[in-house]
mmCIF file of C-alpha atoms in Angstrom:
data_model
loop_
_atom_site.group_PDB
_atom_site.id
_atom_site.type_symbol
_atom_site.label_atom_id
_atom_site.label_comp_id
_atom_site.label_asym_id
_atom_site.label_seq_id
_atom_site.Cartn_x
_atom_site.Cartn_y
_atom_site.Cartn_z
ATOM 1 C CA UNK A 107 0.021 0.020 0.013
ATOM 2 C CA UNK A 108 1.242 3.600 -0.630
ATOM 3 C CA UNK A 109 0.077 6.873 0.650
ATOM 4 C CA UNK A 110 0.865 10.443 -0.486
ATOM 5 C CA UNK A 111 2.242 12.957 2.142
ATOM 6 C CA UNK A 112 2.849 16.467 2.319
ATOM 7 C CA UNK A 113 5.938 18.010 4.326
ATOM 8 C CA UNK A 114 7.895 21.043 3.523
ATOM 9 C CA UNK A 115 5.520 22.355 0.801
ATOM 10 C CA UNK A 116 6.025 19.244 -1.251
ATOM 11 C CA UNK A 117 4.213 15.940 -1.837
ATOM 12 C CA UNK A 118 6.253 12.522 -1.865
ATOM 13 C CA UNK A 119 4.387 8.827 -2.773
ATOM 14 C CA UNK A 120 5.811 6.702 -0.489
ATOM 15 C CA UNK A 121 5.883 2.801 0.503
ATOM 16 C CA UNK A 122 6.615 1.242 3.825
ATOM 17 C CA UNK A 123 10.577 0.802 3.659
ATOM 18 C CA UNK A 124 11.340 3.576 1.350
ATOM 19 C CA UNK A 125 14.157 5.902 2.214
ATOM 20 C CA UNK A 126 13.448 9.556 1.514
ATOM 21 C CA UNK A 127 15.072 13.162 2.260
ATOM 22 C CA UNK A 128 12.344 15.576 3.178
ATOM 23 C CA UNK A 129 12.875 19.278 4.054
ATOM 24 C CA UNK A 130 14.591 19.583 7.801
ATOM 25 C CA UNK A 131 12.323 18.080 10.380
ATOM 26 C CA UNK A 132 12.629 18.983 13.923
ATOM 27 C CA UNK A 133 13.704 15.846 15.378
ATOM 28 C CA UNK A 134 17.561 13.933 16.415
ATOM 29 C CA UNK A 135 18.701 10.523 14.449
ATOM 30 C CA UNK A 136 16.785 7.402 15.813
ATOM 31 C CA UNK A 137 13.570 9.680 16.397
ATOM 32 C CA UNK A 138 10.131 8.392 15.524
ATOM 33 C CA UNK A 139 7.583 10.711 13.644
ATOM 34 C CA UNK A 140 4.643 10.718 11.956
ATOM 35 C CA UNK A 141 3.554 12.708 9.153
ATOM 36 C CA UNK A 142 -0.323 13.589 9.848
ATOM 37 C CA UNK A 143 -0.801 15.286 6.437
ATOM 38 C CA UNK A 144 -2.011 12.686 4.035
ATOM 39 C CA UNK A 145 -3.355 13.500 1.092
ATOM 40 C CA UNK A 146 -4.089 9.769 -0.379
ATOM 41 C CA UNK A 147 -3.888 6.654 1.098
ATOM 42 C CA UNK A 148 -4.376 3.787 -1.298
ATOM 43 C CA UNK A 149 -7.734 4.325 -3.201
ATOM 44 C CA UNK A 150 -8.779 6.536 -0.562
ATOM 45 C CA UNK A 151 -8.230 10.148 -1.696
ATOM 46 C CA UNK A 152 -8.676 13.503 0.871
ATOM 47 C CA UNK A 153 -10.270 16.283 0.908
ATOM 48 C CA UNK A 154 -7.693 17.967 1.052
ATOM 49 C CA UNK A 155 -6.342 15.257 3.662
ATOM 50 C CA UNK A 156 -7.497 11.816 4.670
ATOM 51 C CA UNK A 157 -8.990 11.824 7.870
ATOM 52 C CA UNK A 158 -7.232 9.699 10.895
ATOM 53 C CA UNK A 159 -4.440 8.649 8.163
ATOM 54 C CA UNK A 160 -0.770 8.673 8.824
ATOM 55 C CA UNK A 161 2.628 7.515 7.988
ATOM 56 C CA UNK A 162 4.884 6.518 10.517
ATOM 57 C CA UNK A 163 8.952 6.967 9.757
ATOM 58 C CA UNK A 164 12.371 6.683 11.766
ATOM 59 C CA UNK A 165 14.838 9.880 11.146
ATOM 60 C CA UNK A 166 18.126 8.479 10.035
ATOM 61 C CA UNK A 167 20.242 11.704 10.073
ATOM 62 C CA UNK A 168 20.350 15.482 9.337
ATOM 63 C CA UNK A 169 22.017 15.876 5.957
ATOM 64 C CA UNK A 170 22.686 18.623 3.614
ATOM 65 C CA UNK A 171 21.606 18.741 0.213
ATOM 66 C CA UNK A 172 23.964 19.459 -3.217
ATOM 67 C CA UNK A 173 25.637 22.558 -3.158
ATOM 68 C CA UNK A 174 23.945 24.677 -5.515
ATOM 69 C CA UNK A 175 25.308 28.260 -7.276
ATOM 70 C CA UNK A 176 23.611 31.334 -7.715
ATOM 71 C CA UNK A 177 25.509 34.075 -10.115
ATOM 72 C CA UNK A 178 23.792 37.064 -10.484
ATOM 73 C CA UNK A 179 25.133 39.275 -13.020
ATOM 74 C CA UNK A 180 23.809 43.321 -13.775
ATOM 75 C CA UNK A 181 25.124 44.722 -16.903
ATOM 76 C CA UNK A 182 23.498 48.291 -16.311
ATOM 77 C CA UNK A 183 24.885 48.432 -13.041
ATOM 78 C CA UNK A 184 28.569 49.046 -13.264
ATOM 79 C CA UNK A 185 29.543 45.198 -13.975
ATOM 80 C CA UNK A 186 27.891 44.308 -10.502
ATOM 81 C CA UNK A 187 28.444 40.635 -10.086
ATOM 82 C CA UNK A 188 27.349 38.438 -6.877
ATOM 83 C CA UNK A 189 28.322 34.362 -6.739
ATOM 84 C CA UNK A 190 26.727 32.742 -3.696
ATOM 85 C CA UNK A 191 26.738 28.780 -2.702
ATOM 86 C CA UNK A 192 23.674 27.122 -0.657
ATOM 87 C CA UNK A 193 23.257 23.676 0.777
ATOM 88 C CA UNK A 194 19.861 23.097 1.584
ATOM 89 C CA UNK A 195 18.997 21.338 4.893
ATOM 90 C CA UNK A 196 17.399 18.239 4.849
ATOM 91 C CA UNK A 197 16.521 15.392 6.826
ATOM 92 C CA UNK A 198 16.974 11.793 5.663
ATOM 93 C CA UNK A 199 14.079 9.228 7.136
ATOM 94 C CA UNK A 200 12.703 5.886 6.743
ATOM 95 C CA UNK A 201 9.127 4.909 6.140
ATOM 96 C CA UNK A 202 7.603 2.672 8.292
ATOM 97 C CA UNK A 203 3.967 1.934 8.906
ATOM 98 C CA UNK A 204 1.116 3.450 6.783
ATOM 99 C CA UNK A 205 -2.042 3.926 8.598
ATOM 100 C CA UNK A 206 -5.650 4.427 6.945
ATOM 101 C CA UNK A 207 -7.388 5.356 10.283
ATOM 102 C CA UNK A 208 -6.676 5.507 14.149
ATOM 103 C CA UNK A 209 -3.107 7.452 13.250
ATOM 104 C CA UNK A 210 -4.478 10.609 15.941
ATOM 105 C CA UNK A 211 -4.231 7.626 18.751
ATOM 106 C CA UNK A 212 -0.788 6.595 18.432
ATOM 107 C CA UNK A 213 0.826 8.719 20.627
ATOM 108 C CA UNK A 214 3.784 9.201 18.333
ATOM 109 C CA UNK A 215 5.116 13.088 18.045
ATOM 110 C CA UNK A 216 4.258 14.890 14.801
ATOM 111 C CA UNK A 217 7.125 15.576 12.258
ATOM 112 C CA UNK A 218 7.229 19.494 12.344
ATOM 113 C CA UNK A 219 9.495 21.539 10.374
ATOM 114 C CA UNK A 220 12.812 22.210 11.798
ATOM 115 C CA UNK A 221 13.575 25.434 10.000
ATOM 116 C CA UNK A 222 13.857 28.392 12.344
ATOM 117 C CA UNK A 223 13.229 26.095 15.125
ATOM 118 C CA UNK A 224 16.283 28.032 17.176
ATOM 119 C CA UNK A 225 14.597 31.177 16.775
ATOM 120 C CA UNK A 226 10.854 30.163 17.712
ATOM 121 C CA UNK A 227 9.285 30.367 21.265
ATOM 122 C CA UNK A 228 12.161 32.660 22.938
ATOM 123 C CA UNK A 229 15.108 30.863 21.507
ATOM 124 C CA UNK A 230 16.172 33.782 20.112
ATOM 125 C CA UNK A 231 17.488 34.736 23.600
ATOM 126 C CA UNK A 232 19.383 31.663 24.517
ATOM 127 C CA UNK A 233 20.976 31.925 20.825
ATOM 128 C CA UNK A 234 22.061 35.409 21.059
ATOM 129 C CA UNK A 235 23.628 34.450 25.093
ATOM 130 C CA UNK A 236 25.029 31.306 23.394
ATOM 131 C CA UNK A 237 26.852 33.403 21.019
ATOM 132 C CA UNK A 238 28.036 36.431 23.563
ATOM 133 C CA UNK A 239 29.509 33.627 25.657
ATOM 134 C CA UNK A 240 31.144 32.224 23.034
ATOM 135 C CA UNK A 241 32.439 35.454 21.657
ATOM 136 C CA UNK A 242 33.818 36.272 25.423
ATOM 137 C CA UNK A 243 35.280 33.037 25.763
ATOM 138 C CA UNK A 244 37.394 33.950 22.544
ATOM 139 C CA UNK A 245 38.189 37.105 23.901
ATOM 140 C CA UNK A 246 39.479 35.628 27.283
ATOM 141 C CA UNK A 247 36.953 37.921 29.188
ATOM 142 C CA UNK A 248 36.397 37.098 32.860
ATOM 143 C CA UNK A 249 33.711 38.897 34.449
ATOM 144 C CA UNK A 250 34.708 38.740 37.871
ATOM 145 C CA UNK A 251 37.906 40.129 36.828
ATOM 146 C CA UNK A 252 36.052 43.480 35.562
ATOM 147 C CA UNK A 253 33.872 43.987 38.397
ATOM 148 C CA UNK A 254 35.081 46.428 40.674
ATOM 149 C CA UNK A 255 36.461 45.831 44.266
ATOM 150 C CA UNK A 256 34.381 46.662 46.626
ATOM 151 C CA UNK A 257 35.116 49.843 48.750
ATOM 152 C CA UNK A 258 35.037 49.623 52.443
ATOM 153 C CA UNK A 259 33.175 51.794 54.271
ATOM 154 C CA UNK A 260 35.004 54.565 56.172
ATOM 155 C CA UNK A 261 34.497 54.269 59.912
ATOM 156 C CA UNK A 262 32.847 57.225 61.770
ATOM 157 C CA UNK A 263 36.463 57.920 62.927
ATOM 158 C CA UNK A 264 37.950 57.785 59.760
ATOM 159 C CA UNK A 265 35.446 60.385 58.154
ATOM 160 C CA UNK A 266 36.781 63.687 57.236
ATOM 161 C CA UNK A 267 35.800 66.627 59.224
ATOM 162 C CA UNK A 268 33.811 68.958 57.732
ATOM 163 C CA UNK A 269 36.084 71.756 56.021
ATOM 164 C CA UNK A 270 35.520 74.892 58.142
ATOM 165 C CA UNK A 271 33.726 78.246 56.265
ATOM 166 C CA UNK A 272 35.703 80.929 55.055
ATOM 167 C CA UNK A 273 35.053 84.252 56.731
ATOM 168 C CA UNK A 274 33.211 85.336 53.882
ATOM 169 C CA UNK A 275 31.179 82.246 53.435
ATOM 170 C CA UNK A 276 30.225 82.579 57.236
ATOM 171 C CA UNK A 277 29.307 86.507 56.750
ATOM 172 C CA UNK A 278 27.073 85.443 53.662
ATOM 173 C CA UNK A 279 25.392 82.786 55.749
ATOM 174 C CA UNK A 280 25.428 84.052 59.039
ATOM 175 C CA UNK A 281 24.363 88.191 59.247
ATOM 176 C CA UNK A 282 23.450 88.413 55.631
ATOM 177 C CA UNK A 283 20.340 90.365 54.651
ATOM 178 C CA UNK A 284 18.034 89.209 52.014
ATOM 179 C CA UNK A 285 19.345 91.525 49.246
ATOM 180 C CA UNK A 286 16.299 90.718 47.094
ATOM 181 C CA UNK A 287 14.364 93.147 48.564
ATOM 182 C CA UNK A 288 15.985 95.462 46.782
ATOM 183 C CA UNK A 289 14.275 96.879 43.515
ATOM 184 C CA UNK A 290 15.601 94.130 40.554
ATOM 185 C CA UNK A 291 17.584 92.239 42.235
ATOM 186 C CA UNK A 292 16.973 88.247 41.993
ATOM 187 C CA UNK A 293 18.716 85.366 43.090
ATOM 188 C CA UNK A 294 21.030 85.514 40.526
ATOM 189 C CA UNK A 295 22.318 88.963 40.986
ATOM 190 C CA UNK A 296 22.280 88.185 44.998
ATOM 191 C CA UNK A 297 24.702 85.635 44.328
ATOM 192 C CA UNK A 298 26.994 88.256 42.163
ATOM 193 C CA UNK A 299 26.561 90.981 45.056
ATOM 194 C CA UNK A 300 27.869 88.166 47.213
ATOM 195 C CA UNK A 301 30.864 86.989 45.383
ATOM 196 C CA UNK A 302 31.546 90.849 45.614
ATOM 197 C CA UNK A 303 31.456 90.576 49.321
ATOM 198 C CA UNK A 304 28.297 92.619 49.585
ATOM 199 C CA UNK A 305 25.966 90.756 51.830
ATOM 200 C CA UNK A 306 24.265 93.698 54.212
ATOM 201 C CA UNK A 307 22.004 96.584 53.538
ATOM 202 C CA UNK A 308 24.090 98.778 55.696
ATOM 203 C CA UNK A 309 27.398 98.002 52.910
ATOM 204 C CA UNK A 310 25.038 99.111 50.084
ATOM 205 C CA UNK A 311 23.563 102.204 52.170
ATOM 206 C CA UNK A 312 27.451 103.583 53.071
ATOM 207 C CA UNK A 313 28.087 103.575 48.739
ATOM 208 C CA UNK A 314 29.700 106.686 47.425
ATOM 209 C CA UNK A 315 29.377 107.797 43.821
ATOM 210 C CA UNK A 316 32.851 106.449 43.383
ATOM 211 C CA UNK A 317 31.652 102.821 44.785
ATOM 212 C CA UNK A 318 28.362 102.941 42.786
ATOM 213 C CA UNK A 319 30.430 103.307 39.662
ATOM 214 C CA UNK A 320 32.687 100.472 40.714
ATOM 215 C CA UNK A 321 30.409 98.043 41.482
ATOM 216 C CA UNK A 322 28.157 99.227 38.264
ATOM 217 C CA UNK A 323 31.215 98.266 36.086
ATOM 218 C CA UNK A 324 32.024 94.952 37.821
ATOM 219 C CA UNK A 325 28.616 93.390 37.960
ATOM 220 C CA UNK A 326 28.041 94.775 34.470
ATOM 221 C CA UNK A 327 25.230 96.963 35.717
ATOM 222 C CA UNK A 328 26.244 100.501 35.003
ATOM 223 C CA UNK A 329 23.775 102.905 35.542
ATOM 224 C CA UNK A 330 21.282 100.511 37.019
ATOM 225 C CA UNK A 331 22.240 100.995 40.412
ATOM 226 C CA UNK A 332 21.238 105.046 40.345
ATOM 227 C CA UNK A 333 17.941 104.299 38.326
ATOM 228 C CA UNK A 334 16.678 101.480 41.127
ATOM 229 C CA UNK A 335 17.767 103.464 43.952
ATOM 230 C CA UNK A 336 19.665 100.501 46.031
ATOM 231 C CA UNK A 337 21.589 103.460 47.929
ATOM 232 C CA UNK A 338 18.201 104.834 49.062
ATOM 233 C CA UNK A 339 16.174 101.457 49.814
ATOM 234 C CA UNK A 340 19.550 100.078 51.568
ATOM 235 C CA UNK A 341 19.462 103.180 53.994
ATOM 236 C CA UNK A 342 15.696 102.435 54.376
ATOM 237 C CA UNK A 343 15.761 98.548 54.848
ATOM 238 C CA UNK A 344 19.035 98.679 57.267
ATOM 239 C CA UNK A 345 17.080 101.159 60.107
#
């Protein structure tokens, strides 16, 4: 009795004992598999498949087909040429029993395509991890060598004492006035005044015309101090 089965996009007419080369299957040498896509068994023709029919087979080996050469030349593409070889991955199987019915209860694993199985169901991550490990092994990388040494936490006695503030910083944080109360003075301008040593209203109230001109040039505010009336405001705020 013969059967016509379909696998890998092709159809094969088989009998018990035939040795067949089919598209790569997801199986190892010695495994028993079952083809369930049966188009015809004896005189029974499927529509399109024969219900309950199956063909048992034993995997002999995973092989490659003959090498084919693909040569492409594009005359109008500046002499572009490309030559590429290819060997198709195949599975060699021996056909066993041909069942007209009851194949769905045989318990054998179905013969499924093995093309791209390494990348299915999360296999891509495993393949990538394996490739990374192989690359690291060729370079002799050692993760333990790369790991930075843990720094010992300093004890309470080893901690550095805080750096004492300078006299200028002490004056700014200690008895400094809120210079932002002056018209036109914001946080940025207040920092510039502190950097110039001006921290109190009393200092600004004591400015002379020479001081006003001097600080106007240093702070790049020429003429603004007079327009805003900082000296008069500082005299009122320092009371």
